[in-house]
mmCIF file of C-alpha atoms in Angstrom:
data_model
loop_
_atom_site.group_PDB
_atom_site.id
_atom_site.type_symbol
_atom_site.label_atom_id
_atom_site.label_comp_id
_atom_site.label_asym_id
_atom_site.label_seq_id
_atom_site.Cartn_x
_atom_site.Cartn_y
_atom_site.Cartn_z
ATOM 1 C CA MET A 1241 -9.073 2.613 -17.769
ATOM 2 C CA THR A 1242 -11.845 0.596 -19.424
ATOM 3 C CA ASP A 1243 -13.159 0.147 -22.949
ATOM 4 C CA THR A 1244 -16.468 1.835 -22.102
ATOM 5 C CA PRO A 1245 -17.209 5.491 -22.943
ATOM 6 C CA PRO A 1246 -15.847 7.981 -20.378
ATOM 7 C CA ASP A 1247 -19.278 8.817 -18.978
ATOM 8 C CA ALA A 1248 -19.888 5.119 -18.300
ATOM 9 C CA MET A 1249 -16.620 4.464 -16.461
ATOM 10 C CA PRO A 1250 -17.347 3.586 -12.826
ATOM 11 C CA LEU A 1251 -13.826 4.640 -11.794
ATOM 12 C CA ARG A 1252 -11.597 7.486 -12.867
ATOM 13 C CA ALA A 1253 -8.080 8.317 -11.762
ATOM 14 C CA ALA A 1254 -5.801 11.346 -11.970
ATOM 15 C CA ILE A 1255 -2.076 11.084 -11.310
ATOM 16 C CA ILE A 1256 -0.471 13.882 -9.285
ATOM 17 C CA PRO A 1257 3.351 13.637 -9.244
ATOM 18 C CA VAL A 1258 4.613 14.795 -5.838
ATOM 19 C CA THR A 1259 7.901 15.258 -3.960
ATOM 20 C CA PRO A 1260 11.346 15.560 -5.567
ATOM 21 C CA LEU A 1261 11.092 11.787 -6.152
ATOM 22 C CA GLN A 1262 8.116 12.324 -8.508
ATOM 23 C CA GLN A 1263 5.914 9.825 -6.734
ATOM 24 C CA ASN A 1264 2.565 9.096 -8.388
ATOM 25 C CA CYS A 1265 0.056 10.260 -5.816
ATOM 26 C CA THR A 1266 -3.306 9.362 -7.356
ATOM 27 C CA LEU A 1267 -6.817 10.717 -6.977
ATOM 28 C CA ILE A 1268 -9.330 7.908 -7.571
ATOM 29 C CA TRP A 1269 -13.051 8.550 -7.652
ATOM 30 C CA CYS A 1270 -16.427 6.935 -8.182
ATOM 31 C CA THR A 1271 -18.046 8.625 -11.164
ATOM 32 C CA ARG A 1272 -21.583 8.017 -9.905
ATOM 33 C CA THR A 1273 -21.141 9.531 -6.448
ATOM 34 C CA MET A 1274 -18.087 11.747 -7.112
ATOM 35 C CA ARG A 1275 -16.625 10.438 -3.844
ATOM 36 C CA ALA A 1276 -12.867 10.004 -3.929
ATOM 37 C CA ALA A 1277 -9.743 8.693 -2.241
ATOM 38 C CA VAL A 1278 -6.227 10.085 -2.347
ATOM 39 C CA VAL A 1279 -3.668 7.308 -2.707
ATOM 40 C CA ASP A 1280 -0.137 7.866 -1.356
ATOM 41 C CA PRO A 1281 -0.007 11.611 -0.600
ATOM 42 C CA GLY A 1282 3.734 11.861 -0.020
ATOM 43 C CA GLY A 1283 3.917 15.646 -0.213
ATOM 44 C CA ASP A 1284 3.103 18.805 -2.187
ATOM 45 C CA LEU A 1285 -0.299 19.189 -0.554
ATOM 46 C CA PRO A 1286 -1.231 22.381 -2.474
ATOM 47 C CA ARG A 1287 -0.897 20.407 -5.709
ATOM 48 C CA ILE A 1288 -3.120 17.654 -4.306
ATOM 49 C CA HIS A 1289 -5.763 20.134 -3.120
ATOM 50 C CA GLU A 1290 -5.732 21.736 -6.569
ATOM 51 C CA ALA A 1291 -6.313 18.372 -8.255
ATOM 52 C CA ILE A 1292 -9.215 17.623 -5.907
ATOM 53 C CA ALA A 1293 -10.842 20.963 -6.713
ATOM 54 C CA ARG A 1294 -10.270 20.530 -10.448
ATOM 55 C CA ALA A 1295 -11.930 17.097 -10.422
ATOM 56 C CA GLY A 1296 -14.890 18.416 -8.415
ATOM 57 C CA VAL A 1297 -14.879 15.448 -6.046
ATOM 58 C CA THR A 1298 -15.329 14.949 -2.319
ATOM 59 C CA VAL A 1299 -12.492 13.026 -0.714
ATOM 60 C CA GLU A 1300 -13.681 10.489 1.851
ATOM 61 C CA LYS A 1301 -10.417 8.737 2.749
ATOM 62 C CA ILE A 1302 -6.702 8.384 2.182
ATOM 63 C CA LEU A 1303 -5.293 5.044 1.046
ATOM 64 C CA LEU A 1304 -1.652 4.011 1.447
ATOM 65 C CA THR A 1305 0.209 1.291 -0.403
ATOM 66 C CA HIS A 1306 3.207 1.435 1.953
ATOM 67 C CA GLY A 1307 5.009 3.532 4.515
ATOM 68 C CA HIS A 1308 7.921 5.079 2.628
ATOM 69 C CA ILE A 1309 8.395 8.832 2.980
ATOM 70 C CA ASP A 1310 7.511 9.735 -0.634
ATOM 71 C CA HIS A 1311 4.224 7.832 -0.352
ATOM 72 C CA ALA A 1312 3.115 8.536 3.207
ATOM 73 C CA GLY A 1313 5.018 11.582 4.427
ATOM 74 C CA GLU A 1314 2.091 13.992 4.379
ATOM 75 C CA ALA A 1315 -0.788 11.541 4.785
ATOM 76 C CA LYS A 1316 -1.522 12.782 8.300
ATOM 77 C CA PRO A 1317 -1.565 16.529 7.467
ATOM 78 C CA LEU A 1318 -3.824 15.865 4.471
ATOM 79 C CA ALA A 1319 -6.148 13.661 6.524
ATOM 80 C CA ASP A 1320 -6.387 16.368 9.168
ATOM 81 C CA ALA A 1321 -7.057 19.076 6.581
ATOM 82 C CA LEU A 1322 -9.818 17.064 4.909
ATOM 83 C CA GLY A 1323 -11.205 15.448 8.058
ATOM 84 C CA VAL A 1324 -10.928 11.931 6.620
ATOM 85 C CA PRO A 1325 -9.466 8.600 7.822
ATOM 86 C CA ILE A 1326 -6.290 6.890 6.654
ATOM 87 C CA GLU A 1327 -6.550 3.246 5.531
ATOM 88 C CA GLY A 1328 -3.440 1.159 4.951
ATOM 89 C CA PRO A 1329 -0.861 -0.072 4.615
ATOM 90 C CA HIS A 1330 -0.431 -3.445 6.349
ATOM 91 C CA GLU A 1331 0.801 -3.212 9.939
ATOM 92 C CA ALA A 1332 4.144 -4.752 8.972
ATOM 93 C CA ASP A 1333 5.021 -1.268 7.707
ATOM 94 C CA ARG A 1334 4.677 0.271 11.160
ATOM 95 C CA PHE A 1335 8.503 0.378 11.206
ATOM 96 C CA TRP A 1336 8.528 2.741 8.226
ATOM 97 C CA ILE A 1337 5.713 4.975 9.444
ATOM 98 C CA ALA A 1338 7.417 5.384 12.826
ATOM 99 C CA ARG A 1339 10.477 6.889 11.130
ATOM 100 C CA LEU A 1340 8.746 9.256 8.707
ATOM 101 C CA ASP A 1341 10.032 12.327 10.515
ATOM 102 C CA GLU A 1342 13.613 11.028 10.439
ATOM 103 C CA ASP A 1343 13.394 9.985 6.793
ATOM 104 C CA GLY A 1344 11.829 13.320 5.946
ATOM 105 C CA ARG A 1345 14.832 15.152 7.316
ATOM 106 C CA ASN A 1346 17.167 12.878 5.370
ATOM 107 C CA TYR A 1347 15.327 13.375 2.072
ATOM 108 C CA GLY A 1348 14.338 17.007 2.538
ATOM 109 C CA ILE A 1349 10.660 16.036 2.523
ATOM 110 C CA ARG A 1350 8.166 16.711 5.290
ATOM 111 C CA GLY A 1351 7.371 13.535 7.191
ATOM 112 C CA VAL A 1352 4.682 13.281 9.880
ATOM 113 C CA VAL A 1353 4.352 10.110 11.980
ATOM 114 C CA PHE A 1354 0.796 8.795 12.387
ATOM 115 C CA GLU A 1355 -1.334 5.784 13.249
ATOM 116 C CA PRO A 1356 -3.671 4.720 10.429
ATOM 117 C CA ASP A 1357 -7.345 4.539 11.259
ATOM 118 C CA ARG A 1358 -7.317 1.083 9.695
ATOM 119 C CA TRP A 1359 -4.472 -1.273 8.949
ATOM 120 C CA LEU A 1360 -5.159 -3.433 5.897
ATOM 121 C CA ASP A 1361 -4.555 -7.123 5.267
ATOM 122 C CA ASP A 1362 -4.674 -9.518 2.340
ATOM 123 C CA GLY A 1363 -8.291 -10.164 1.378
ATOM 124 C CA ASP A 1364 -9.659 -6.920 2.792
ATOM 125 C CA THR A 1365 -11.664 -4.482 0.705
ATOM 126 C CA VAL A 1366 -11.830 -0.700 0.678
ATOM 127 C CA THR A 1367 -14.681 1.409 -0.645
ATOM 128 C CA ILE A 1368 -14.711 4.676 -2.557
ATOM 129 C CA GLY A 1369 -18.274 5.845 -3.053
ATOM 130 C CA ASP A 1370 -20.002 2.896 -4.718
ATOM 131 C CA LEU A 1371 -16.706 1.267 -5.712
ATOM 132 C CA THR A 1372 -15.214 -1.713 -3.881
ATOM 133 C CA LEU A 1373 -11.501 -2.349 -4.340
ATOM 134 C CA ASP A 1374 -9.768 -5.557 -3.321
ATOM 135 C CA VAL A 1375 -6.649 -5.382 -1.172
ATOM 136 C CA TYR A 1376 -3.689 -7.684 -1.763
ATOM 137 C CA LEU A 1377 -0.677 -7.918 0.528
ATOM 138 C CA THR A 1378 2.396 -7.688 -1.707
ATOM 139 C CA PRO A 1379 5.584 -7.666 0.400
ATOM 140 C CA GLY A 1380 9.076 -7.266 -0.970
ATOM 141 C CA HIS A 1381 9.632 -3.545 -1.452
ATOM 142 C CA THR A 1382 8.423 -3.183 2.128
ATOM 143 C CA PRO A 1383 6.997 -5.946 4.342
ATOM 144 C CA GLY A 1384 3.585 -4.320 4.627
ATOM 145 C CA HIS A 1385 3.073 -3.173 1.043
ATOM 146 C CA VAL A 1386 -0.450 -3.561 -0.359
ATOM 147 C CA ILE A 1387 -2.049 -2.936 -3.748
ATOM 148 C CA PHE A 1388 -5.606 -1.911 -4.619
ATOM 149 C CA HIS A 1389 -7.519 -3.597 -7.454
ATOM 150 C CA HIS A 1390 -10.882 -2.679 -8.979
ATOM 151 C CA ALA A 1391 -11.846 -5.732 -11.009
ATOM 152 C CA PRO A 1392 -14.788 -4.197 -12.970
ATOM 153 C CA SER A 1393 -12.490 -1.462 -14.316
ATOM 154 C CA ARG A 1394 -9.478 -3.748 -14.756
ATOM 155 C CA PHE A 1395 -7.490 -1.161 -12.804
ATOM 156 C CA ALA A 1396 -4.892 -1.423 -10.043
ATOM 157 C CA GLN A 1397 -2.804 0.910 -7.942
ATOM 158 C CA VAL A 1398 0.400 -1.030 -7.270
ATOM 159 C CA GLY A 1399 2.720 1.391 -5.464
ATOM 160 C CA ASP A 1400 6.351 0.360 -5.779
ATOM 161 C CA VAL A 1401 5.875 -3.328 -6.544
ATOM 162 C CA LEU A 1402 5.936 -3.019 -10.334
ATOM 163 C CA PHE A 1403 6.898 -0.284 -12.795
ATOM 164 C CA GLN A 1404 6.870 0.020 -16.553
ATOM 165 C CA GLY A 1405 9.944 -2.021 -17.466
ATOM 166 C CA SER A 1406 11.172 -2.465 -13.898
ATOM 167 C CA ILE A 1407 10.317 -3.483 -10.330
ATOM 168 C CA GLY A 1408 10.585 -1.904 -6.900
ATOM 169 C CA ARG A 1409 13.848 -1.700 -5.001
ATOM 170 C CA THR A 1410 14.426 -4.340 -2.349
ATOM 171 C CA ASP A 1411 17.655 -3.053 -0.802
ATOM 172 C CA PHE A 1412 15.915 -0.968 1.858
ATOM 173 C CA PRO A 1413 15.623 -2.292 5.434
ATOM 174 C CA LEU A 1414 13.121 -5.189 5.621
ATOM 175 C CA GLY A 1415 13.046 -5.508 1.831
ATOM 176 C CA SER A 1416 13.172 -8.888 0.095
ATOM 177 C CA HIS A 1417 13.793 -9.534 -3.603
ATOM 178 C CA ASP A 1418 12.383 -13.056 -3.364
ATOM 179 C CA ASP A 1419 9.217 -11.777 -1.690
ATOM 180 C CA LEU A 1420 8.767 -9.103 -4.345
ATOM 181 C CA ILE A 1421 9.068 -11.575 -7.222
ATOM 182 C CA ARG A 1422 6.608 -13.871 -5.438
ATOM 183 C CA SER A 1423 4.180 -10.979 -4.951
ATOM 184 C CA VAL A 1424 4.208 -10.170 -8.654
ATOM 185 C CA ARG A 1425 3.901 -13.785 -9.743
ATOM 186 C CA GLU A 1426 1.272 -14.886 -7.218
ATOM 187 C CA LYS A 1427 -0.755 -11.710 -6.604
ATOM 188 C CA LEU A 1428 -0.506 -9.472 -9.680
ATOM 189 C CA TRP A 1429 -0.295 -11.802 -12.664
ATOM 190 C CA PRO A 1430 -3.399 -13.865 -11.728
ATOM 191 C CA LEU A 1431 -5.491 -10.667 -11.940
ATOM 192 C CA GLY A 1432 -5.296 -10.777 -15.738
ATOM 193 C CA ASP A 1433 -4.856 -7.906 -18.190
ATOM 194 C CA VAL A 1434 -5.085 -4.978 -15.788
ATOM 195 C CA ALA A 1435 -4.069 -1.360 -16.356
ATOM 196 C CA PHE A 1436 -1.999 -0.126 -13.431
ATOM 197 C CA VAL A 1437 -0.627 3.060 -11.937
ATOM 198 C CA PRO A 1438 2.812 2.478 -10.404
ATOM 199 C CA GLY A 1439 4.407 4.506 -7.656
ATOM 200 C CA HIS A 1440 6.727 6.208 -10.152
ATOM 201 C CA GLY A 1441 6.811 6.663 -13.910
ATOM 202 C CA PRO A 1442 4.225 5.967 -16.601
ATOM 203 C CA ALA A 1443 1.243 3.657 -16.319
ATOM 204 C CA SER A 1444 1.301 0.269 -17.999
ATOM 205 C CA THR A 1445 -0.598 -3.008 -18.083
ATOM 206 C CA PHE A 1446 0.144 -6.380 -16.546
ATOM 207 C CA ALA A 1447 -0.090 -7.971 -19.996
ATOM 208 C CA HIS A 1448 2.579 -5.636 -21.380
ATOM 209 C CA GLU A 1449 4.881 -6.235 -18.429
ATOM 210 C CA ARG A 1450 4.452 -9.988 -18.681
ATOM 211 C CA ARG A 1451 5.624 -9.761 -22.286
ATOM 212 C CA THR A 1452 8.459 -7.271 -21.884
ATOM 213 C CA ASN A 1453 9.573 -6.673 -18.294
ATOM 214 C CA PRO A 1454 13.198 -7.813 -17.936
ATOM 215 C CA PHE A 1455 12.754 -8.624 -14.238
ATOM 216 C CA VAL A 1456 9.363 -10.346 -13.989
ATOM 217 C CA GLY A 1457 8.289 -11.080 -17.555
ATOM 218 C CA ASP A 1458 7.011 -14.564 -18.318
ATOM 219 C CA ALA A 1459 10.250 -15.522 -20.088
ATOM 220 C CA VAL A 1460 12.282 -14.502 -17.034
ATOM 221 C CA LEU A 1461 10.043 -16.307 -14.559
ATOM 222 C CA GLY A 1462 9.707 -19.391 -16.738
ATOM 223 C CA LEU A 1463 5.996 -18.870 -17.339
ATOM 224 C CA GLY A 1464 6.142 -18.596 -21.109
#
């Protein structure tokens, strides 16, 4: 996700669509140490294990953007299988994590309730090998939603805050449209021209979305 040659990229990422909702679980790794994190393992663990083996990396943690079933449903089983900790989301999403089993039954997806090894907050950092990613609290889709940003690579994992041409739903319990718009305007846009992996659908860039997104583009938000 940078302009440098592939062998010089400090960070690489592989998207692994999982669950019937085609959620973008992502394997992110440090190219120097080949240490990795799995972001939002909502399900389909055999597919995730296959991607880990194919990349030839060692997973050292699981990172969660938020507590919805398609993002966090199988975080605990994967953490147990790999013997690694879970970091994230913000504790305001405890409500969602506590109902993973119930939501799993409703959606036909396995959901396992857990307690993260580390709740995350705005201004925290997480490490993957030699990489340090900044954590931003971005409520709206859920109250405890966070994103992960690696400034040197101009890369972000944004969960269900922003999509190519759209934004995350805010009609779930504890959602807030106003909070989501504020999160995009105050937390994402100041990061500059960043390539991002959303929770669903194709990757995009903040610059492209600022120009074209019909919900949070500059013209819509009065930033043009």
